[in-house]
Tab-separated table of C-alpha atoms in Angstrom:
chain	number	residue	atom	x	y	z
A	9	MET	CA	-7.130	5.129	36.414
A	10	GLY	CA	-5.510	4.067	33.127
A	11	LYS	CA	-1.852	3.356	32.779
A	12	LYS	CA	0.480	6.208	32.087
A	13	GLY	CA	0.630	7.100	28.388
A	14	ALA	CA	-2.618	5.296	27.483
A	15	ALA	CA	-4.985	8.015	26.333
A	16	PRO	CA	-8.676	7.593	27.203
A	17	ALA	CA	-10.882	6.271	24.434
A	18	ARG	CA	-13.194	8.759	22.789
A	19	SER	CA	-15.164	9.182	19.612
A	20	GLY	CA	-13.133	10.626	16.779
A	21	ASN	CA	-14.012	13.862	15.021
A	22	GLU	CA	-15.881	12.853	11.841
A	23	ARG	CA	-14.577	15.846	9.904
A	24	ASP	CA	-10.980	14.992	10.762
A	25	LEU	CA	-11.485	11.354	9.772
A	26	ARG	CA	-12.721	12.395	6.343
A	27	LEU	CA	-9.974	14.958	5.815
A	28	PHE	CA	-7.483	12.274	6.754
A	29	ALA	CA	-8.931	9.945	4.122
A	30	VAL	CA	-8.299	12.563	1.425
A	31	GLY	CA	-4.595	12.311	2.208
A	32	GLN	CA	-4.795	8.561	1.607
A	33	LEU	CA	-6.281	9.298	-1.821
A	34	GLY	CA	-3.247	11.401	-2.662
A	35	TRP	CA	-0.479	9.038	-1.685
A	36	ALA	CA	-2.385	6.054	-3.106
A	37	ILE	CA	-2.207	7.716	-6.525
A	38	LEU	CA	1.560	8.177	-6.299
A	39	SER	CA	2.181	4.712	-4.884
A	40	GLY	CA	-0.121	3.209	-7.508
A	41	VAL	CA	1.692	4.936	-10.363
A	42	ILE	CA	5.010	3.421	-9.256
A	43	SER	CA	3.634	-0.005	-8.327
A	44	ASN	CA	1.558	-0.444	-11.467
A	45	TRP	CA	3.529	1.332	-14.182
A	46	LEU	CA	7.230	1.431	-13.304
A	47	VAL	CA	7.978	-2.056	-14.626
A	48	TYR	CA	5.548	-1.535	-17.527
A	49	PHE	CA	7.362	1.657	-18.594
A	50	TYR	CA	10.923	0.377	-18.230
A	51	MET	CA	10.280	-3.191	-19.397
A	52	PRO	CA	8.123	-2.539	-22.496
A	53	SER	CA	6.491	-5.398	-24.382
A	54	GLU	CA	6.834	-5.839	-28.139
A	55	SER	CA	3.411	-4.291	-28.695
A	56	MET	CA	4.430	-1.199	-26.726
A	57	LEU	CA	7.639	-0.828	-28.738
A	58	SER	CA	5.670	-1.076	-31.971
A	59	GLN	CA	3.533	1.840	-30.792
A	60	GLY	CA	6.508	4.166	-30.245
A	61	MET	CA	7.667	3.391	-26.703
A	62	LYS	CA	11.448	3.324	-26.192
A	63	VAL	CA	13.870	1.246	-24.168
A	64	PHE	CA	15.754	3.324	-21.593
A	65	ILE	CA	17.481	0.837	-19.298
A	66	THR	CA	19.322	-2.440	-19.757
A	67	GLN	CA	16.879	-5.232	-20.609
A	68	GLY	CA	16.788	-8.958	-19.903
A	69	VAL	CA	18.427	-11.054	-17.221
A	70	VAL	CA	21.826	-9.665	-16.221
A	71	PHE	CA	22.856	-11.779	-13.220
A	72	ALA	CA	21.611	-14.912	-11.443
A	73	GLY	CA	18.163	-14.664	-13.031
A	74	LEU	CA	17.784	-10.993	-12.026
A	75	THR	CA	16.962	-8.022	-14.242
A	76	VAL	CA	18.172	-4.429	-13.861
A	77	ILE	CA	14.659	-3.178	-13.170
A	78	GLY	CA	14.148	-5.979	-10.649
A	79	VAL	CA	17.340	-5.123	-8.762
A	80	ILE	CA	16.615	-1.381	-8.757
A	81	THR	CA	13.044	-1.779	-7.509
A	82	ALA	CA	14.192	-4.256	-4.878
A	83	CYS	CA	16.805	-1.792	-3.615
A	84	GLY	CA	14.165	0.926	-3.432
A	85	ARG	CA	11.794	-1.231	-1.431
A	86	LEU	CA	14.551	-2.303	0.944
A	87	LEU	CA	15.645	1.287	1.515
A	88	ASP	CA	12.050	2.186	2.285
A	89	GLY	CA	11.824	-0.638	4.787
A	90	PHE	CA	15.013	0.292	6.601
A	91	ILE	CA	14.419	4.040	6.689
A	92	ASP	CA	10.866	3.716	8.031
A	93	PRO	CA	11.904	2.817	11.616
A	94	PHE	CA	14.210	5.850	11.721
A	95	ILE	CA	11.446	8.183	10.549
A	96	ALA	CA	8.941	6.501	12.872
A	97	SER	CA	11.259	7.014	15.833
A	98	LYS	CA	11.704	10.692	14.930
A	99	SER	CA	7.944	11.095	14.558
A	100	ASP	CA	7.114	9.288	17.830
A	101	SER	CA	9.544	11.537	19.713
A	102	CYS	CA	8.758	14.770	17.836
A	103	LYS	CA	7.997	17.785	20.048
A	104	HIS	CA	6.916	20.222	17.308
A	105	ARG	CA	4.213	22.725	18.230
A	106	LEU	CA	1.966	21.279	15.482
A	107	GLY	CA	2.194	17.744	16.841
A	108	ARG	CA	4.181	14.581	16.142
A	109	ARG	CA	2.869	13.754	12.651
A	110	ILE	CA	1.567	16.824	10.805
A	111	PRO	CA	4.957	18.619	10.414
A	112	PHE	CA	6.395	15.664	8.484
A	113	MET	CA	3.338	15.493	6.225
A	114	ARG	CA	3.470	19.191	5.388
A	115	TYR	CA	7.110	19.191	4.365
A	116	ALA	CA	7.158	15.844	2.518
A	117	ALA	CA	4.068	16.117	0.274
A	118	VAL	CA	5.524	18.232	-2.555
A	119	PRO	CA	8.911	16.439	-2.768
A	120	PHE	CA	7.002	13.139	-2.799
A	121	GLY	CA	5.024	14.242	-5.856
A	122	VAL	CA	8.064	15.651	-7.649
A	123	MET	CA	10.094	12.467	-7.207
A	124	THR	CA	7.238	10.369	-8.585
A	125	VAL	CA	7.485	12.291	-11.846
A	126	LEU	CA	11.290	12.224	-11.990
A	127	VAL	CA	11.307	8.424	-11.696
A	128	PHE	CA	10.003	8.297	-15.279
A	129	VAL	CA	12.464	10.854	-16.680
A	130	SER	CA	15.700	9.507	-18.181
A	131	PRO	CA	18.680	11.759	-19.050
A	132	VAL	CA	19.594	9.725	-22.170
A	133	ASP	CA	17.026	9.241	-24.932
A	134	GLY	CA	17.666	5.543	-25.415
A	135	GLU	CA	19.064	2.478	-23.675
A	136	SER	CA	22.000	3.513	-21.489
A	137	ALA	CA	23.783	2.605	-18.261
A	138	VAL	CA	23.442	6.291	-17.337
A	139	ASN	CA	19.682	5.790	-17.240
A	140	ASN	CA	20.170	2.770	-14.991
A	141	VAL	CA	21.959	4.999	-12.470
A	142	ALA	CA	19.457	7.848	-12.842
A	143	LEU	CA	16.542	5.511	-12.218
A	144	PHE	CA	18.271	4.065	-9.169
A	145	VAL	CA	18.849	7.519	-7.637
A	146	SER	CA	15.383	8.877	-8.397
A	147	LEU	CA	13.666	5.756	-7.072
A	148	MET	CA	15.677	5.877	-3.829
A	149	LEU	CA	14.592	9.503	-3.341
A	150	PHE	CA	11.001	8.533	-4.143
A	151	TYR	CA	10.982	5.974	-1.329
A	152	ILE	CA	12.594	8.376	1.122
A	153	THR	CA	9.925	11.021	0.487
A	154	LEU	CA	7.192	8.356	0.559
A	155	SER	CA	8.375	7.264	3.989
A	156	LEU	CA	8.589	10.844	5.254
A	157	TYR	CA	4.907	11.340	4.442
A	158	CYS	CA	3.337	7.911	4.909
A	159	THR	CA	4.959	6.740	8.145
A	160	PRO	CA	3.672	9.712	10.223
A	161	PHE	CA	0.399	9.615	8.254
A	162	ASN	CA	-0.287	5.983	9.139
A	163	ALA	CA	0.666	6.578	12.761
A	164	LEU	CA	-2.317	8.924	13.035
A	165	ILE	CA	-4.777	6.050	12.423
A	166	PRO	CA	-4.967	4.759	16.019
A	167	GLU	CA	-4.618	8.305	17.356
A	168	LEU	CA	-7.590	9.655	15.384
A	169	GLY	CA	-9.647	6.477	15.851
A	170	ARG	CA	-9.890	6.138	19.602
A	171	SER	CA	-12.612	3.459	19.734
A	172	GLN	CA	-13.325	0.165	17.958
A	173	GLU	CA	-16.089	1.816	15.925
A	174	ASP	CA	-13.896	4.784	14.999
A	175	ARG	CA	-11.002	2.547	13.942
A	176	ILE	CA	-13.205	0.430	11.692
A	177	ASN	CA	-14.909	3.533	10.255
A	178	LEU	CA	-11.597	5.276	9.626
A	179	SER	CA	-10.150	2.145	8.043
A	180	THR	CA	-13.229	2.011	5.808
A	181	TYR	CA	-12.812	5.636	4.725
A	182	ILE	CA	-9.143	5.305	3.890
A	183	SER	CA	-9.756	2.027	2.126
A	184	VAL	CA	-12.282	3.737	-0.140
A	185	THR	CA	-9.881	6.548	-0.971
A	186	TYR	CA	-7.023	4.060	-1.358
A	187	PHE	CA	-8.888	2.135	-4.029
A	188	VAL	CA	-10.089	5.310	-5.718
A	189	GLY	CA	-6.487	6.523	-5.756
A	190	THR	CA	-5.213	3.219	-7.093
A	191	ALA	CA	-7.932	3.271	-9.760
A	192	ALA	CA	-6.871	6.811	-10.678
A	193	ALA	CA	-3.312	5.512	-11.090
A	194	TYR	CA	-4.631	3.042	-13.669
A	195	LEU	CA	-5.866	6.042	-15.683
A	196	VAL	CA	-2.304	6.552	-16.901
A	197	THR	CA	-2.786	4.771	-20.232
A	198	ALA	CA	-6.226	6.327	-20.785
A	199	ILE	CA	-4.928	9.904	-20.337
A	200	ASP	CA	-1.722	8.971	-22.120
A	201	GLY	CA	-3.756	7.930	-25.158
A	202	LEU	CA	-5.339	11.385	-25.352
A	203	LEU	CA	-1.972	13.172	-25.155
A	204	GLU	CA	0.032	10.808	-27.348
A	205	PRO	CA	-0.850	12.361	-30.750
A	206	ALA	CA	0.613	15.667	-29.594
A	207	LEU	CA	3.479	14.539	-27.375
A	208	GLY	CA	4.480	11.078	-28.566
A	209	ALA	CA	4.399	7.785	-26.643
A	210	VAL	CA	7.140	8.637	-24.131
A	211	TRP	CA	6.385	12.221	-23.203
A	212	SER	CA	2.613	11.697	-23.128
A	213	PHE	CA	3.250	9.050	-20.476
A	214	ARG	CA	5.464	11.401	-18.469
A	215	ALA	CA	2.977	14.272	-18.784
A	216	THR	CA	0.195	12.017	-17.538
A	217	VAL	CA	2.236	11.092	-14.475
A	218	GLY	CA	2.834	14.801	-13.883
A	219	ILE	CA	-0.891	15.572	-13.986
A	220	LEU	CA	-1.733	12.783	-11.562
A	221	ALA	CA	1.123	13.816	-9.263
A	222	ALA	CA	-0.218	17.378	-9.054
A	223	VAL	CA	-3.657	16.102	-8.067
A	224	ALA	CA	-2.085	13.741	-5.521
A	225	VAL	CA	-0.024	16.461	-3.849
A	226	ALA	CA	-3.108	18.666	-3.490
A	227	CYS	CA	-4.928	15.791	-1.777
A	228	MET	CA	-2.002	15.029	0.560
A	229	LEU	CA	-1.911	18.629	1.736
A	230	VAL	CA	-5.578	18.521	2.806
A	231	PRO	CA	-5.026	16.646	6.108
A	232	ALA	CA	-1.613	18.262	6.561
A	233	PHE	CA	-3.220	21.697	6.787
A	234	GLY	CA	-6.817	20.763	7.630
A	235	ILE	CA	-6.300	18.705	10.796
A	236	ASP	CA	-5.267	20.234	14.106
A	237	GLU	CA	-3.329	17.287	15.520
A	238	ARG	CA	-3.172	18.660	19.048
A	239	GLU	CA	-6.947	19.061	19.166
A	240	ALA	CA	-7.842	15.864	17.280
A	241	CYS	CA	-5.425	13.482	19.015
A	242	GLY	CA	-4.824	15.126	22.353
A	243	GLU	CA	-1.489	15.876	23.955
A	244	ALA	CA	0.250	12.565	23.298
A	245	VAL	CA	3.484	12.245	25.268
A	246	PRO	CA	6.417	11.878	22.830
A	247	SER	CA	8.219	8.571	23.147
A	248	SER	CA	11.626	8.706	24.810
A	249	THR	CA	12.659	5.178	23.818
A	250	PRO	CA	15.698	5.058	21.477
A	251	MET	CA	14.977	3.752	17.988
A	252	GLY	CA	16.736	0.406	18.449
A	253	GLN	CA	14.882	-0.412	21.652
A	254	SER	CA	11.589	0.705	20.132
A	255	VAL	CA	12.080	-1.619	17.153
A	256	VAL	CA	12.928	-4.552	19.437
A	257	ARG	CA	9.910	-3.940	21.682
A	258	THR	CA	7.620	-3.693	18.676
A	259	PHE	CA	8.782	-6.958	17.138
A	260	LYS	CA	8.639	-8.764	20.515
A	261	ASN	CA	4.863	-8.289	20.529
A	262	ARG	CA	3.578	-11.797	19.723
A	263	ASP	CA	0.342	-10.661	18.093
A	264	PHE	CA	2.278	-8.249	15.934
A	265	GLN	CA	4.652	-11.054	14.918
A	266	VAL	CA	1.714	-13.058	13.544
A	267	PHE	CA	0.285	-9.999	11.813
A	268	GLU	CA	3.671	-9.109	10.315
A	269	ALA	CA	4.396	-12.606	8.988
A	270	SER	CA	0.982	-12.846	7.348
A	271	ASP	CA	1.301	-9.312	5.993
A	272	VAL	CA	4.620	-10.003	4.256
A	273	LEU	CA	3.095	-12.983	2.459
A	274	TYR	CA	0.007	-10.980	1.525
A	275	TRP	CA	2.055	-8.159	0.021
A	276	VAL	CA	4.032	-10.612	-2.105
A	277	SER	CA	0.816	-11.975	-3.569
A	278	ILE	CA	-1.074	-8.703	-4.103
A	279	THR	CA	1.965	-6.901	-5.545
A	280	MET	CA	2.546	-9.681	-8.071
A	281	PHE	CA	-1.124	-9.488	-9.053
A	282	GLN	CA	-1.197	-5.688	-9.370
A	283	THR	CA	2.122	-5.541	-11.232
A	284	GLY	CA	0.957	-8.290	-13.553
A	285	LEU	CA	-2.524	-6.900	-14.192
A	286	PRO	CA	-1.571	-4.828	-17.275
A	287	TYR	CA	0.200	-7.893	-18.681
A	288	TYR	CA	-2.677	-10.267	-17.867
A	289	ILE	CA	-5.080	-7.935	-19.657
A	290	THR	CA	-2.927	-7.233	-22.710
A	291	GLU	CA	-0.836	-10.357	-23.183
A	292	LEU	CA	-3.180	-13.078	-21.874
A	293	MET	CA	-6.613	-11.634	-22.651
A	294	GLY	CA	-5.564	-9.727	-25.776
A	295	PHE	CA	-6.976	-6.307	-24.874
A	296	ASP	CA	-5.459	-2.866	-25.478
A	297	ASP	CA	-3.645	-1.500	-22.404
A	298	SER	CA	-6.343	1.166	-21.935
A	299	MET	CA	-8.654	-1.638	-20.758
A	300	THR	CA	-6.514	-1.979	-17.637
A	301	PHE	CA	-8.321	0.989	-16.125
A	302	VAL	CA	-11.723	-0.341	-17.197
A	303	PHE	CA	-11.266	-3.656	-15.421
A	304	PHE	CA	-9.668	-2.103	-12.352
A	305	ALA	CA	-12.519	0.415	-12.201
A	306	LEU	CA	-14.998	-2.476	-12.344
A	307	MET	CA	-13.037	-4.192	-9.570
A	308	THR	CA	-13.156	-1.016	-7.485
A	309	VAL	CA	-16.882	-0.389	-7.981
A	310	VAL	CA	-17.796	-3.972	-7.087
A	311	SER	CA	-15.454	-3.802	-4.101
A	312	LEU	CA	-17.100	-0.610	-2.851
A	313	VAL	CA	-20.469	-2.375	-2.860
A	314	PHE	CA	-19.094	-4.716	-0.186
A	315	TYR	CA	-17.608	-1.983	2.010
A	316	GLY	CA	-20.838	-1.442	3.957
A	317	PRO	CA	-21.353	-5.148	4.707
A	318	VAL	CA	-17.683	-5.563	5.665
A	319	ASN	CA	-17.928	-2.604	8.055
A	320	VAL	CA	-21.025	-4.077	9.730
A	321	LEU	CA	-19.820	-7.694	9.792
A	322	ALA	CA	-16.434	-6.725	11.263
A	323	LYS	CA	-18.189	-5.147	14.239
A	324	ARG	CA	-20.396	-8.201	14.725
A	325	LEU	CA	-18.159	-11.147	13.822
A	326	GLY	CA	-14.712	-9.709	14.494
A	327	LYS	CA	-11.954	-8.865	12.054
A	328	LYS	CA	-10.000	-12.120	12.180
A	329	ARG	CA	-12.664	-14.320	10.562
A	330	LEU	CA	-13.202	-11.914	7.695
A	331	VAL	CA	-9.476	-11.481	7.020
A	332	VAL	CA	-8.886	-15.239	6.833
A	333	PHE	CA	-11.928	-15.608	4.548
A	334	ALA	CA	-10.577	-12.847	2.279
A	335	PHE	CA	-7.177	-14.517	1.955
A	336	PHE	CA	-8.774	-17.762	0.792
A	337	PHE	CA	-11.082	-15.905	-1.601
A	338	PHE	CA	-8.093	-14.080	-3.107
A	339	CYS	CA	-6.484	-17.474	-3.765
A	340	VAL	CA	-9.446	-18.314	-5.993
A	341	ALA	CA	-9.126	-15.009	-7.875
A	342	PHE	CA	-5.386	-15.485	-8.454
A	343	ALA	CA	-5.847	-19.094	-9.571
A	344	VAL	CA	-8.491	-18.055	-12.124
A	345	THR	CA	-6.137	-15.326	-13.394
A	346	SER	CA	-3.464	-17.961	-14.090
A	347	VAL	CA	-5.673	-19.635	-16.719
A	348	CYS	CA	-7.394	-16.571	-18.197
A	349	GLY	CA	-7.570	-16.395	-21.983
A	350	GLN	CA	-7.884	-20.167	-22.372
A	351	PHE	CA	-10.604	-22.806	-22.995
A	352	GLY	CA	-12.291	-20.777	-25.736
A	353	ILE	CA	-13.975	-18.463	-23.206
A	354	PRO	CA	-14.392	-14.875	-24.501
A	355	ALA	CA	-11.759	-12.439	-23.268
A	356	MET	CA	-14.392	-10.098	-21.837
A	357	ALA	CA	-15.755	-12.924	-19.662
A	358	TRP	CA	-12.273	-13.560	-18.269
A	359	GLY	CA	-11.741	-9.873	-17.521
A	360	VAL	CA	-15.063	-9.519	-15.718
A	361	ALA	CA	-14.519	-12.770	-13.789
A	362	VAL	CA	-11.086	-11.719	-12.523
A	363	ALA	CA	-12.326	-8.231	-11.596
A	364	VAL	CA	-15.385	-9.481	-9.688
A	365	LEU	CA	-13.571	-12.314	-7.893
A	366	ALA	CA	-10.787	-9.991	-6.744
A	367	ALA	CA	-13.254	-7.288	-5.637
A	368	VAL	CA	-14.637	-9.164	-2.631
A	369	PRO	CA	-11.339	-9.856	-0.811
A	370	MET	CA	-10.106	-6.382	-1.792
A	371	ALA	CA	-13.002	-4.909	0.198
A	372	VAL	CA	-12.059	-6.894	3.285
A	373	LEU	CA	-8.283	-6.534	3.072
A	374	GLY	CA	-8.568	-2.893	2.112
A	375	ILE	CA	-10.316	-2.127	5.405
A	376	LEU	CA	-9.453	-4.552	8.165
A	377	PRO	CA	-5.631	-4.979	8.318
A	378	GLN	CA	-5.220	-1.300	9.229
A	379	ALA	CA	-7.859	-1.677	11.949
A	380	VAL	CA	-6.214	-4.870	13.233
A	381	LEU	CA	-2.857	-3.119	13.510
A	382	ALA	CA	-4.496	-0.158	15.266
A	383	ASP	CA	-5.910	-2.629	17.800
A	384	ILE	CA	-2.481	-4.188	18.348
A	385	ALA	CA	-0.822	-0.774	18.781
A	386	GLU	CA	-3.555	0.364	21.169
A	387	ALA	CA	-3.324	-2.816	23.256
A	388	ASP	CA	0.441	-2.426	23.439
A	389	ALA	CA	0.049	1.173	24.616
A	390	VAL	CA	-2.380	0.080	27.353
A	391	GLU	CA	-0.072	-2.680	28.541
A	392	SER	CA	3.269	-0.887	28.225
A	393	GLY	CA	2.200	2.665	29.079
A	394	GLU	CA	4.039	4.017	26.017
A	395	ARG	CA	2.534	5.169	22.729
A	396	ARG	CA	4.664	4.002	19.798
A	397	GLU	CA	2.102	4.013	16.968
A	398	GLY	CA	4.673	5.316	14.517
A	399	MET	CA	6.956	2.355	15.082
A	400	PHE	CA	4.138	-0.163	14.677
A	401	TYR	CA	3.130	1.357	11.360
A	402	ALA	CA	6.747	1.668	10.268
A	403	ALA	CA	7.147	-2.028	11.008
A	404	ARG	CA	4.002	-2.707	8.984
A	405	THR	CA	5.489	-0.688	6.149
A	406	PHE	CA	8.578	-2.864	6.455
A	407	SER	CA	6.451	-5.967	5.924
A	408	MET	CA	4.843	-4.326	2.918
A	409	THR	CA	8.250	-3.314	1.617
A	410	LEU	CA	9.727	-6.758	2.127
A	411	GLY	CA	6.768	-8.376	0.401
A	412	GLN	CA	6.830	-5.945	-2.505
A	413	THR	CA	10.587	-6.362	-2.882
A	414	LEU	CA	10.314	-10.127	-3.139
A	415	ALA	CA	7.335	-9.759	-5.480
A	416	MET	CA	9.238	-7.457	-7.837
A	417	ILE	CA	12.221	-9.804	-7.955
A	418	LEU	CA	9.987	-12.792	-8.596
A	419	PHE	CA	7.760	-11.068	-11.135
A	420	THR	CA	10.511	-9.503	-13.232
A	421	SER	CA	12.401	-12.799	-13.295
A	422	ILE	CA	9.482	-15.163	-13.928
A	423	SER	CA	7.768	-12.908	-16.490
A	424	THR	CA	10.770	-13.057	-18.834
A	425	ALA	CA	9.289	-16.381	-20.009
A	426	GLY	CA	6.474	-14.540	-21.797
A	427	GLN	CA	2.880	-15.796	-21.533
A	428	ALA	CA	3.887	-18.884	-19.556
A	429	GLY	CA	5.762	-16.610	-17.178
A	430	TYR	CA	2.773	-14.319	-16.670
A	431	ARG	CA	0.587	-17.314	-15.811
A	432	ALA	CA	3.235	-18.584	-13.422
A	433	THR	CA	3.278	-15.247	-11.561
A	434	ALA	CA	-0.442	-15.634	-10.803
A	435	LEU	CA	0.138	-19.153	-9.458
A	436	VAL	CA	2.982	-17.951	-7.249
A	437	ALA	CA	0.674	-15.209	-5.918
A	438	THR	CA	-1.899	-17.898	-5.114
A	439	ALA	CA	0.606	-19.914	-3.092
A	440	PHE	CA	1.796	-16.940	-1.034
A	441	CYS	CA	-1.769	-15.844	-0.271
A	442	LEU	CA	-2.705	-19.346	0.882
A	443	VAL	CA	0.153	-19.409	3.385
A	444	ALA	CA	-0.800	-15.890	4.559
A	445	ALA	CA	-4.272	-17.194	5.438
A	446	ILE	CA	-2.866	-20.102	7.432
A	447	VAL	CA	-0.480	-17.847	9.369
A	448	PHE	CA	-3.184	-15.313	10.263
A	449	THR	CA	-5.289	-17.999	11.933
A	450	ARG	CA	-2.726	-17.734	14.786
A	451	TYR	CA	-3.734	-14.117	15.570
A	452	ARG	CA	-5.209	-13.819	19.098
A	453	GLU	CA	-7.936	-11.266	18.494
A	454	ASP	CA	-9.777	-11.942	21.774
A	455	ARG	CA	-6.637	-11.263	23.808
A	456	VAL	CA	-5.929	-7.974	21.989
A	457	LEU	CA	-9.463	-6.639	22.326
A	458	GLY	CA	-9.545	-7.782	25.940
A	459	ALA	CA	-6.435	-5.728	26.694
A	460	ILE	CA	-7.962	-2.626	25.101
A	461	SER	CA	-11.202	-2.924	27.086
A	462	ALA	CA	-9.527	-4.125	30.305
A	463	PRO	CA	-11.262	-3.033	33.532
A	464	GLY	CA	-9.571	-0.041	35.090
A	465	ARG	CA	-8.748	1.636	31.816
A	466	GLU	CA	-10.287	5.089	31.639
A	467	GLY	CA	-13.083	5.158	29.121
A	468	GLY	CA	-12.659	1.453	28.393
A	469	GLU	CA	-14.457	0.418	25.256
């Protein structure tokens, strides 16, 4: 017989896995809009200002090399990181008739979409300290609603994917919809360009965010109302461990410690790259900002081509080898980005090179980290007899938040140096990704998978 609290492995419901992936599409759009365009909107370049964009918040370095937008975004990320364990604890212990995760997703989806739009709305039509405060408040509320939806959402991954095959398949599905959602977020300037003649540079941007937010909310409600959690995940026993103890137990897991350390470094590097992409394309390559979507779409399409091979290879070779390979490959992509626009090479060649080089590791790291964490959470449940998936994914969100916070501070500070600063951000991303690869080599994949398939566990894989 299996240990108490460790549910027997079973094949997941394919319909539920696909409905779940639609929810990922929704929140990826909203997260992508903030990650990719918040700094771009509130820290406009000279070319943007010449096209009618306005300055709404205090610009430039204000204290110890920090900018207002850098401080505000850092505060938002930190709030997200600290509130996630609280929400995870509430979700793990939830006794609602609909399950532990679905109730949160139903109630948070609409507020999440609304706050995404309000982040780009300023009460004063021009640079003002009032707008600084308004942006701070709206961004804090954005991260609260994001956590209310995404923490329970992510906790469903190991619960819906009850076998190795299911976890890899589910991670593949949500990776596809994540990249499609992120690509959709890059449509902002393309749609904005169509609306600008009628609405002007500022309001066309805001209207575009509103359109994308409406689509995103509709997608997020699909799993919230389409999945019967009780039927899909079984009658999971709510955790009775207090939040503080649950956090401590989660971070005492050695394999999770390695995963978390590597993940923080990865999120620093990828966030700097994604935040800098519009600047790399416009300021270093010399393209119009509408080309940002074109190159990201190319990156996404090429990445999707590798999803099938990654899915197959992960089942044959293991996840660890592929993740380490992807980290090193990303280093190459970031390093090439740091010198783009130079040596007399046509701008289009640089854009294609960066997109294609980044596509391969994006395929791997879009799929496998979620599956690795699901393995760690499942192994912990087998060994401890307590299911705390929410806390593991909240802790993972903390690593993402910490990495993104540091990335925003670094990017907004370094990029004030203009073109040299943009190139420097790509080099910094390279360094962080290299260290992430080295750290992840310490992950004990054989031990984790051995715990999951240990003899005596019911339905052992």
